[in-house]
XYZ file of C-alpha atoms in Angstrom:
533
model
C -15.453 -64.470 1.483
C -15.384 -61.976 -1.584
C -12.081 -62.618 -2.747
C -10.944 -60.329 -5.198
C -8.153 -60.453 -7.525
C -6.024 -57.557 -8.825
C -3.492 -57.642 -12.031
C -0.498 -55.887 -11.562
C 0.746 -56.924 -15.703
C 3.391 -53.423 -16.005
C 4.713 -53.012 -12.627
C 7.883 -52.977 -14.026
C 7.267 -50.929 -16.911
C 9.134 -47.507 -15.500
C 11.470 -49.530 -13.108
C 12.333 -47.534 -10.076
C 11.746 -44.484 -8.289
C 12.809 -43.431 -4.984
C 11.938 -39.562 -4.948
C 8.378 -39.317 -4.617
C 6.120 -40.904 -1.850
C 5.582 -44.807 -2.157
C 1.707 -44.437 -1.929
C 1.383 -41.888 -4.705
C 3.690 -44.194 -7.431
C 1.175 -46.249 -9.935
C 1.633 -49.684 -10.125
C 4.091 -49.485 -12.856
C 6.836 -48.136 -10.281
C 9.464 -50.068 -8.004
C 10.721 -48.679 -4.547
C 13.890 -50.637 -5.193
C 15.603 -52.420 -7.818
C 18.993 -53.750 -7.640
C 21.022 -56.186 -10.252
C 17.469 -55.916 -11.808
C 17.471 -55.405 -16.351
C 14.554 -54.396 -17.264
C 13.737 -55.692 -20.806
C 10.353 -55.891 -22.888
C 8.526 -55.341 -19.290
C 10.100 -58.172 -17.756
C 12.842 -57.925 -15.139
C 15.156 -60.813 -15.420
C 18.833 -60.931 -12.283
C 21.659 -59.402 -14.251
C 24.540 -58.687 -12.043
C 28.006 -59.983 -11.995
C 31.282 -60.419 -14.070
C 33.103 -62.859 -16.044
C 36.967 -62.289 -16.182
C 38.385 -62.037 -19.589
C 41.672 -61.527 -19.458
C 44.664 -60.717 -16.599
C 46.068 -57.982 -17.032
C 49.838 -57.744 -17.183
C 52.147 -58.046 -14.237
C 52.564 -54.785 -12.493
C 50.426 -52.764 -14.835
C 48.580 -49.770 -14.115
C 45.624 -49.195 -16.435
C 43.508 -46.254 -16.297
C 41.188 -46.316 -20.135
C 40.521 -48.694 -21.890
C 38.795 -48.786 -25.754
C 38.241 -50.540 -28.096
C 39.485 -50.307 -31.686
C 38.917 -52.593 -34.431
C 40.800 -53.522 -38.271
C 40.062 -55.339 -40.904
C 41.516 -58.327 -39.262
C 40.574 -58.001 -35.813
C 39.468 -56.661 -32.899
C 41.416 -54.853 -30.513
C 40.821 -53.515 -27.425
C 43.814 -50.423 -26.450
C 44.432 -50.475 -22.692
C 46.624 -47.356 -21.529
C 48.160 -47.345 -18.431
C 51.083 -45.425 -15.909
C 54.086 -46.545 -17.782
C 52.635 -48.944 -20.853
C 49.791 -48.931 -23.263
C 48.868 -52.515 -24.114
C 46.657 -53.719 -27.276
C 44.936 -57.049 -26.565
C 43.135 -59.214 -29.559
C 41.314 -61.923 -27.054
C 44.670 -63.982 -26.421
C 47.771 -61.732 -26.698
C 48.906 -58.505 -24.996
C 51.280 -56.732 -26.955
C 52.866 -53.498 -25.793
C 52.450 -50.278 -28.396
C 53.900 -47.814 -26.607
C 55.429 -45.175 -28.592
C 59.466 -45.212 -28.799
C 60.955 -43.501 -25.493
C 57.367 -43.092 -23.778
C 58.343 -42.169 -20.442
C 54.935 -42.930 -18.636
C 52.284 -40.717 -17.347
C 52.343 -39.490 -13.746
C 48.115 -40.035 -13.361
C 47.241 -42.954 -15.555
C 43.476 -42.262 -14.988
C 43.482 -38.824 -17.351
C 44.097 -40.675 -20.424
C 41.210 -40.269 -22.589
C 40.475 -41.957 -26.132
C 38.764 -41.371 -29.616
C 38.441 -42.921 -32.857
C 39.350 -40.500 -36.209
C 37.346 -42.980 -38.663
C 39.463 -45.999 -38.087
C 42.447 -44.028 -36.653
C 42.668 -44.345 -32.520
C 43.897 -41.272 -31.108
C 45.257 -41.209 -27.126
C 46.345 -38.182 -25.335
C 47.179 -38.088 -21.766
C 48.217 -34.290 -20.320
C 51.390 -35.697 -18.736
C 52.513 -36.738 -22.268
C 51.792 -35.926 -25.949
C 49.177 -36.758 -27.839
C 49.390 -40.507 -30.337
C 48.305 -42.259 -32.707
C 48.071 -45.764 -33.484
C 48.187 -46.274 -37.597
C 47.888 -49.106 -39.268
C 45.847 -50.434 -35.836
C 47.680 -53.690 -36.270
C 49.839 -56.062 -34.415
C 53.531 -55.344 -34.214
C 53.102 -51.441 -34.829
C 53.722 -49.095 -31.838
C 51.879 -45.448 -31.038
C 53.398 -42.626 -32.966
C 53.226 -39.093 -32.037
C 50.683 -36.571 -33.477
C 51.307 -34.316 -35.812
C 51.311 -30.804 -35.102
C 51.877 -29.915 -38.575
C 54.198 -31.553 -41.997
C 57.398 -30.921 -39.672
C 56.661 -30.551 -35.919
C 54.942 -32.899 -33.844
C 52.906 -31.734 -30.574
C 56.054 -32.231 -28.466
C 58.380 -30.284 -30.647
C 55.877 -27.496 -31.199
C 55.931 -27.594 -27.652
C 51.686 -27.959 -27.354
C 49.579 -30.153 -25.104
C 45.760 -30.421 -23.973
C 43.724 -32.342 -21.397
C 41.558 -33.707 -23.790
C 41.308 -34.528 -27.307
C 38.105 -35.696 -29.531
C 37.325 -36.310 -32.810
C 34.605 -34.663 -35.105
C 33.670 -35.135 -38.684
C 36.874 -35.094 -39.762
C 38.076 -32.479 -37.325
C 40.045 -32.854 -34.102
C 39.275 -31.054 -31.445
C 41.941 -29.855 -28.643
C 40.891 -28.892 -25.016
C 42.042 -27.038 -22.111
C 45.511 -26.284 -23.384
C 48.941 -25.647 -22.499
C 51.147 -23.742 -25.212
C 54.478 -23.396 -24.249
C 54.108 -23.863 -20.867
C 51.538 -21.761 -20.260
C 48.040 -23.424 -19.337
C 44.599 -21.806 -20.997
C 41.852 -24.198 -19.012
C 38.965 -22.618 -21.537
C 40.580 -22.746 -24.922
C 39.705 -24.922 -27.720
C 41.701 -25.782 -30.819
C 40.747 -27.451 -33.833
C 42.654 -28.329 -36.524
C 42.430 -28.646 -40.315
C 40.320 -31.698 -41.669
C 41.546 -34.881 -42.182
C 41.226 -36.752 -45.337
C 39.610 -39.636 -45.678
C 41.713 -42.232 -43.749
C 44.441 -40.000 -42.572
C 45.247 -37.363 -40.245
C 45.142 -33.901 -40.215
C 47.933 -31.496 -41.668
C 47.940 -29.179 -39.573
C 46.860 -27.685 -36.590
C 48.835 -24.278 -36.786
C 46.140 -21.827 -36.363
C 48.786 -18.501 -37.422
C 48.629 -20.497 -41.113
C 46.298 -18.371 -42.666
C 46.331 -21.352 -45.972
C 44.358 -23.848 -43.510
C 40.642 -23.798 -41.050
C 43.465 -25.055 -38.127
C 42.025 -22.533 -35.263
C 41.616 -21.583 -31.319
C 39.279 -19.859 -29.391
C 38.686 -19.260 -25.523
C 35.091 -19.612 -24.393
C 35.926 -16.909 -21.290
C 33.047 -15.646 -18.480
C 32.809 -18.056 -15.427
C 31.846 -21.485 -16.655
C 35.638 -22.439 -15.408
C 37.904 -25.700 -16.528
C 37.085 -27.315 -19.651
C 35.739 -30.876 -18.702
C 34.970 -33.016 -22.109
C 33.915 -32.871 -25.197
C 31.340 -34.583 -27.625
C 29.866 -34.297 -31.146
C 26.101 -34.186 -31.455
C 25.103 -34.464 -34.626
C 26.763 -31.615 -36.703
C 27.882 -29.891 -33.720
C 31.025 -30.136 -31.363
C 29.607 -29.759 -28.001
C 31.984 -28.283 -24.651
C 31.624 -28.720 -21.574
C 33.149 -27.119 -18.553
C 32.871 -27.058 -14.930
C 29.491 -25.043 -14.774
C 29.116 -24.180 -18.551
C 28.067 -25.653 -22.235
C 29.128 -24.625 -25.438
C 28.184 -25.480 -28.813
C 30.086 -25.043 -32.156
C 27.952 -25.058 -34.862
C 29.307 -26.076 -38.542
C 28.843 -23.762 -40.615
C 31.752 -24.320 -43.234
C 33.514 -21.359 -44.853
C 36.697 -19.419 -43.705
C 34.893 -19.685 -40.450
C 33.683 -23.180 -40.088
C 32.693 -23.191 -36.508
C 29.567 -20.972 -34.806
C 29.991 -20.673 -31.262
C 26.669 -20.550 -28.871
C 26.481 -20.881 -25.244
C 23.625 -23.218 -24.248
C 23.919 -22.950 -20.742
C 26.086 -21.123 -17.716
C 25.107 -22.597 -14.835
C 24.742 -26.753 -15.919
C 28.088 -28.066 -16.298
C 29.734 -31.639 -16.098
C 31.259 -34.154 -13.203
C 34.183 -35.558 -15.115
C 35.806 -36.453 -18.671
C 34.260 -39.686 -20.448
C 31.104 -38.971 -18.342
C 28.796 -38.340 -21.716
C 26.919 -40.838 -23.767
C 25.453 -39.544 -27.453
C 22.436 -41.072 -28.232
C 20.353 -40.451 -31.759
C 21.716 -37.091 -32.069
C 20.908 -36.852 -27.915
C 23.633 -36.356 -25.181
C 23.108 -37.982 -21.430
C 25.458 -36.309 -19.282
C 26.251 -36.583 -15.231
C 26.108 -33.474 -13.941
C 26.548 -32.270 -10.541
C 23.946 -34.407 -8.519
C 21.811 -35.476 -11.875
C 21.869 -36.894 -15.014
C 20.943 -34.823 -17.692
C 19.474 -35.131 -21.077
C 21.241 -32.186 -23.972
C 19.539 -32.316 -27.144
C 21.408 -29.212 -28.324
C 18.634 -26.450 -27.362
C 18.042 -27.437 -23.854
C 18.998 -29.821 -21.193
C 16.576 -31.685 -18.709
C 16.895 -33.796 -15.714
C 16.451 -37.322 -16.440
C 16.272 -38.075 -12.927
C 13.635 -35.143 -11.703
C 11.030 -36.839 -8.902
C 12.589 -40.477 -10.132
C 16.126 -40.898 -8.536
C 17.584 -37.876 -7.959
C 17.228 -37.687 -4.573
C 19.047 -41.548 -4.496
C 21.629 -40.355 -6.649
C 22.967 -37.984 -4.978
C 23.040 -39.359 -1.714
C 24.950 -42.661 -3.303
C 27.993 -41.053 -5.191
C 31.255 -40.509 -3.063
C 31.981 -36.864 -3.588
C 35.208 -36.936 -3.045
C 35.823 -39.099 -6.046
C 33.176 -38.431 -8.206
C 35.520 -36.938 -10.628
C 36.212 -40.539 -11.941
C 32.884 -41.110 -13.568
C 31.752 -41.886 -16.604
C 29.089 -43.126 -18.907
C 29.174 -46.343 -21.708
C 26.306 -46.951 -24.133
C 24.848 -50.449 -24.835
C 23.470 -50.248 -27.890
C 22.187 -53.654 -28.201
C 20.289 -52.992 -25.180
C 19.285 -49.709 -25.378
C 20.989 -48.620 -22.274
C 22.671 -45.738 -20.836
C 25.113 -46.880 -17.709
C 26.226 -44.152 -15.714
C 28.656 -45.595 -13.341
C 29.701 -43.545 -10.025
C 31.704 -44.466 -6.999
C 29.817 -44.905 -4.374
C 30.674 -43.838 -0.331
C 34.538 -44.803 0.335
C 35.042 -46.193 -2.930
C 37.499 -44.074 -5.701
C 36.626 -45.907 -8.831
C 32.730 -46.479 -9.686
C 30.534 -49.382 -7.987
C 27.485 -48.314 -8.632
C 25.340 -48.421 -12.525
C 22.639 -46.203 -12.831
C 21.067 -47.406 -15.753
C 18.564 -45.519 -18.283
C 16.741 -47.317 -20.856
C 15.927 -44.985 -23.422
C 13.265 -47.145 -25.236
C 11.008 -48.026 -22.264
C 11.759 -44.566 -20.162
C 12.893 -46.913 -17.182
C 15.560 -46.759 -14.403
C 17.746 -49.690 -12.925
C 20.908 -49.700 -10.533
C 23.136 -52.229 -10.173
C 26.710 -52.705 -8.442
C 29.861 -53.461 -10.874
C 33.197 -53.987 -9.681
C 35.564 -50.923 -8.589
C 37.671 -50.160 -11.841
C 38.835 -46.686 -13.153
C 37.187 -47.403 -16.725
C 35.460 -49.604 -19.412
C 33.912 -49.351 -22.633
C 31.438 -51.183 -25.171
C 32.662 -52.876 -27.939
C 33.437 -56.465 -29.605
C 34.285 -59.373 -27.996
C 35.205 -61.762 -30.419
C 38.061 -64.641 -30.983
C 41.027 -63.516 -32.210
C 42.224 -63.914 -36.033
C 41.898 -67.579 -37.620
C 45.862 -68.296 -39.051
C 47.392 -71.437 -39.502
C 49.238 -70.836 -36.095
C 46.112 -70.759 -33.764
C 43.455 -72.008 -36.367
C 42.066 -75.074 -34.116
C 41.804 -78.636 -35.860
C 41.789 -79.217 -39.659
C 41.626 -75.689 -42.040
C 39.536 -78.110 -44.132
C 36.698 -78.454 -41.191
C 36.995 -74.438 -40.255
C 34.015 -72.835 -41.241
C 35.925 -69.608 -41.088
C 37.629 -67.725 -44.139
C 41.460 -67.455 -44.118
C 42.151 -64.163 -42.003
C 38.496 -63.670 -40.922
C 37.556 -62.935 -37.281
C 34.551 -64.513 -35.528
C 32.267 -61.918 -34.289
C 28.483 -60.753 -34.326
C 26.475 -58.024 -32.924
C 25.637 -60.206 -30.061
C 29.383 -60.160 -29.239
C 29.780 -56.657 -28.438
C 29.297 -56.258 -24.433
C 30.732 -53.816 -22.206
C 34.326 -54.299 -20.995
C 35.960 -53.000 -17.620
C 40.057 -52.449 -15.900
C 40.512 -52.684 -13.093
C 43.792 -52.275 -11.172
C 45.912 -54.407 -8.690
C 44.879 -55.150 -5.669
C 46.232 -53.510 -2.592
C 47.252 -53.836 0.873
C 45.646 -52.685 3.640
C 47.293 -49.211 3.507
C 46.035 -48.416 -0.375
C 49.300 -49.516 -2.057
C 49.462 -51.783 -4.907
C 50.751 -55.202 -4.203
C 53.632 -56.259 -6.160
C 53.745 -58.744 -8.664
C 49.979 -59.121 -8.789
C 47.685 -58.008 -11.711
C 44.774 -56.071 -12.662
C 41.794 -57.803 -14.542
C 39.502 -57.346 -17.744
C 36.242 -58.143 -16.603
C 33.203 -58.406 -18.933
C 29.527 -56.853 -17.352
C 27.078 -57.587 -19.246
C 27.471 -61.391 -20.564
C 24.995 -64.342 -19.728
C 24.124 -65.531 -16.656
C 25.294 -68.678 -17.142
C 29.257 -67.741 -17.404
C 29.753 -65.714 -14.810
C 32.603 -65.940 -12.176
C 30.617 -63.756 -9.434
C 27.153 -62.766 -8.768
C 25.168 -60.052 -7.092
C 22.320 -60.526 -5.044
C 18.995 -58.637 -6.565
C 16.558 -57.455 -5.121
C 12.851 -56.330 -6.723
C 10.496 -54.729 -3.746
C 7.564 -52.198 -3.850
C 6.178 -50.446 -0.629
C 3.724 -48.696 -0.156
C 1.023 -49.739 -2.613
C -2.842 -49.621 -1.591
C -5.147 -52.279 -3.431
C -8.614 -49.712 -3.060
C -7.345 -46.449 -2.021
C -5.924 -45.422 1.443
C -9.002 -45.534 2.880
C -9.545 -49.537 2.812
C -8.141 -52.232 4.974
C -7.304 -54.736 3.107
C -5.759 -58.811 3.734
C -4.087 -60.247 0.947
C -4.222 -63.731 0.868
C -2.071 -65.579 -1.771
C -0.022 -64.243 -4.624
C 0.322 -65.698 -8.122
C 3.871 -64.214 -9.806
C 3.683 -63.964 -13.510
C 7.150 -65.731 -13.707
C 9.426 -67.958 -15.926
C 12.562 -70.351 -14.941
C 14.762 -71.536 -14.682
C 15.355 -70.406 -11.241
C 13.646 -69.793 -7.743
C 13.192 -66.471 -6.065
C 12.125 -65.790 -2.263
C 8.854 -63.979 -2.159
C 8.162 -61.688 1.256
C 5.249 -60.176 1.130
C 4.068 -57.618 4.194
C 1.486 -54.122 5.323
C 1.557 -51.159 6.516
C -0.980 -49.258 8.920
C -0.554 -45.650 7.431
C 1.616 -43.723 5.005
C 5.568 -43.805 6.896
C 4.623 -46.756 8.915
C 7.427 -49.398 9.268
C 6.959 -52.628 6.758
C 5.673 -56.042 8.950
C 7.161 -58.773 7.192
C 6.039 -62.307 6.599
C 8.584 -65.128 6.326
C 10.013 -65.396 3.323
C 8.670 -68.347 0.562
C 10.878 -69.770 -1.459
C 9.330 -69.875 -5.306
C 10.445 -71.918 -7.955
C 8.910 -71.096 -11.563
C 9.402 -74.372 -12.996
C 7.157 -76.021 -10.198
C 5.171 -73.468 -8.398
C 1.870 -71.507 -9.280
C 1.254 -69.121 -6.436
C 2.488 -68.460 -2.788
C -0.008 -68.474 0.033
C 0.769 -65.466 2.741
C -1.699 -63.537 4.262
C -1.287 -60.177 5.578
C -3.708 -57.656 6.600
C -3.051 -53.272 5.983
C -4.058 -50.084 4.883
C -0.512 -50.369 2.435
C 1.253 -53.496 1.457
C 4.550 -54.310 0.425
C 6.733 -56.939 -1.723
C 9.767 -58.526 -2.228
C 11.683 -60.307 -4.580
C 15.075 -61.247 -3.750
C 17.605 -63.645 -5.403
C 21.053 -64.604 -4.221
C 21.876 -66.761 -7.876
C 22.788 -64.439 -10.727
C 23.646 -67.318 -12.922
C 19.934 -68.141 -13.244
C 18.030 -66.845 -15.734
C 13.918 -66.312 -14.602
C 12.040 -63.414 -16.117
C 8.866 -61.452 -14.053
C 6.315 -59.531 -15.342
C 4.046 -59.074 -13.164
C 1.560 -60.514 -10.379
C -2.283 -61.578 -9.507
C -2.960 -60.086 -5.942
C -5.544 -62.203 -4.207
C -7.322 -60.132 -1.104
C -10.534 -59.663 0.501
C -11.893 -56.258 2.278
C -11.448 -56.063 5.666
C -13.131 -52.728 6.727
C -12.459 -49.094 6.267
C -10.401 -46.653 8.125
């Protein structure tokens, strides 16, 4: 009968694309890709969470981050009325001495000052926690060798670190808010904090500056390489160092591209990826590109809630090579949805995560081995007195999330919020996600051939089965007819026989186990002519 056979070996390669038309994608795009990692041209189900830890009773987080010593890891979760550190068994609480809470627990924001965490939350004043140790609680910040922020009666919205610079945003000195200033104060040495940030002492570099015209509220900040880069509302800023008396060059890169919400940037080899309003954006310091220009753009904004889409934000996993930009989806507040960029391969994936106000990347790793917790003989440990047990393949990406509610939106009491890991194997997962791999579409010969495909052969490894639908279409736009679905197991099965006959054809994968572990990369397409339009 003239049975041909076409290799599809990359249709994974750029993952998906929703914005342009289905028949004019190669074969190296997907129509839809969901719970779907893309990974050396394979896409493999990775969707889910593993719970780590509950959170404590009654606790309100809002960021979490991690923060590591010489002893351990720790993980800083800061909430309404506490801020917790956790080591992988024990929460302890660090709050600073009198903290009276924070009215909005999700505007706390987080940075590391070489080893030195620094928190800051605009309802309070910004901390410190040094030595980052057990039994040591949050101190306040120094405004200078005898004030601290409170007395000097200063606050800001945000505060990020910098070489060895701190960087203060959106403002309020005494009592009087300045939503486009920026402070900086004096360098740090190495291992400490900064002196000063008194910008009328003419003996230090401590200084502020407004960045004025219309680009409105200051949103975040983030160094790219030897820059400090603002953003606002509709508006980026760079401060160049230049050293000197005046340290800091100011340009303005752009007054019209601005960003969503604070913690919503990711730094990449001297690259920023940003959400913007409706995109995601590359910033390499001279101009800034849509990443998701005739790929996903069109998705994207159509799935974030904008109501709440001020409690974005972005996480790197550098293992991985990924960029996760996580957005709340229609009636949710907190993200659900993971747009993810791999910036090796060029490639897009989405997948749904569980509705929490924040998470981070960082180590997971057992806590430290003492002769309270060390398990069995010291003699048998293959451990080091005081060492922890971690490796790169232990850093994954950590989530909070908050108590549960009633049906009204109120927190229930005496129940807790959880830590829930995102990215870790398949295998140890407490709950799935159903993912889904499907191309429509896609003409064998050209629109202008009818043509019946007869069996496929999926280039797939277990463990694990998948069901395979395969289906036409008459003409561009036409609806999808859809054979049954065929249930394919990699470890047994070579090839699924379903015949269908179109001018465009279609496929699916879909799998309802995420704690299976099969890899595809691609398909033989058995079909035969069947006439010409």
């Amino acid at each position: 009968m003239g049975y041909k056979i076409l290799n599809l070996a990359e249709f994974a390669k750029n993952g998906i694309n929703s914005d342009l038309q289905p028949w004019d994608l190669p074969g190296s795009f997907l129509t839809q890709l969901n719970n779907i990692r893309i990974r050396n041209n394979e896409l493999s189900p990775f969707g889910g969470k593993s719970t780590w830890a509950t959170l404590p009773v009654d606790f309100v987080p809002g960021m979490i981050m991690p923060a590591g010593s010489v002893t351990a890891d720790f993980w800083l979760i800061a909430g309404q009325d506490k801020v917790y550190s956790y080591n992988g068994t024990v929460f302890e609480d660090i709050s600073s001495i009198g903290f009276p809470g924070v009215s909005d627990a999700d505007l706390w924001t987080g940075c590391l000052l070489a080893a030195i965490p620094i928190l800051n939350n605009p309802g309070n004043y910004p901390q410190y926690w040094s030595p980052a140790s057990a039994g040591t609680d949050l101190q306040e910040l120094p405004w200078d060798a005898t004030r601290t922020w409170d007395v000097a009666n200063q606050s800001a919205r945000l505060i990020r670190s910098h070489k060895q610079f701190l960087f203060a945003m959106d403002l309020v000195d005494t009592g009087i808010s300045y939503q486009d200033a920026v402070a900086w104060s004096a360098p740090a040495d190495i291992g400490g904090l900064p002196e000063t940030w008194d910008y009328l002492d003419t003996t230090n570099v401590a200084g502020r500056t407004w960045l004025g015209a219309d680009g409105g509220r200051i949103v975040d900040g983030l160094s790219l390489r030897d820059a400090f880069c603002v953003y606002r509302e509709s508006g980026i800023s760079i401060f160049d160092y230049v050293g000197g008396n005046f340290v800091w060059q100011i340009r303005h890169l752009s007054s019209t591209i601005g960003l969503i919400a604070p913690e919503s940037i990711a730094e990449v080899k001297g690259v920023h990826f940003l959400i913007g309003d409706g995109d995601i954006l590359r910033n390499d310091g001279n101009q800034v590109q849509s990443l998701l220009h005739n790929r996903l753009r069109n998705k994207f904004t159509s799935d974030y809630n904008p109501d709440t889409y001020a409690n974005s934000y972005a996480l790197k996993n550098n293992t991985l090579k990924e960029v996760w930009f996580c957005v709340p989806d229609a009636g949710a507040t907190y993200p659900t949805l993971a747009y993810i960029y791999n910036w090796r391969d060029d490639s897009w994936s989405i997948r749904d995560i569980p509705e929490g106000p924040h998470a981070n990347y960082g180590p997971v790793s057992t806590a430290t081995q003492t002769w309270t917790n060390v398990v069995g003989n010291w003699e048998d440990s293959a451990l080091s007195w005081g060492r922890k047990q971690a490796t790169p393949l232990s850093d994954t990406l950590v989530q909070c999330t908050k108590q549960p509610e009633d049906e009204f939106g109120v927190p229930i009491p005496g129940t807790s919020g959880k830590l829930f890991l995102l990215d870790r194997s398949a295998l140890n997962l407490d709950e799935g996600y159903d993912s889904v791999i499907e191309r429509i579409g896609f003409a064998l010969e050209g629109m202008n051939n009818v043509t019946t495909i007869t069996r496929i052969y999926p280039h797939m490894i277990g463990p694990g089965s998948v069901m395979i639908e395969v289906g036409s279409q008459d003409f561009p736009g036409a609806p999808v007819r859809w054979k049954p679905a065929v249930e394919f197991n990699a470890d047994t099965d070579r090839k699924v026989d379903i015949r269908t006959t179109g001018e465009l054809h279609a496929f699916r994968f879909t799998s309802t186990d995420s704690t299976v572990s099969w890899r595809l990369s691609g398909m033989d397409i058995e079909y035969v002519n069947a006439g010409n339009r």
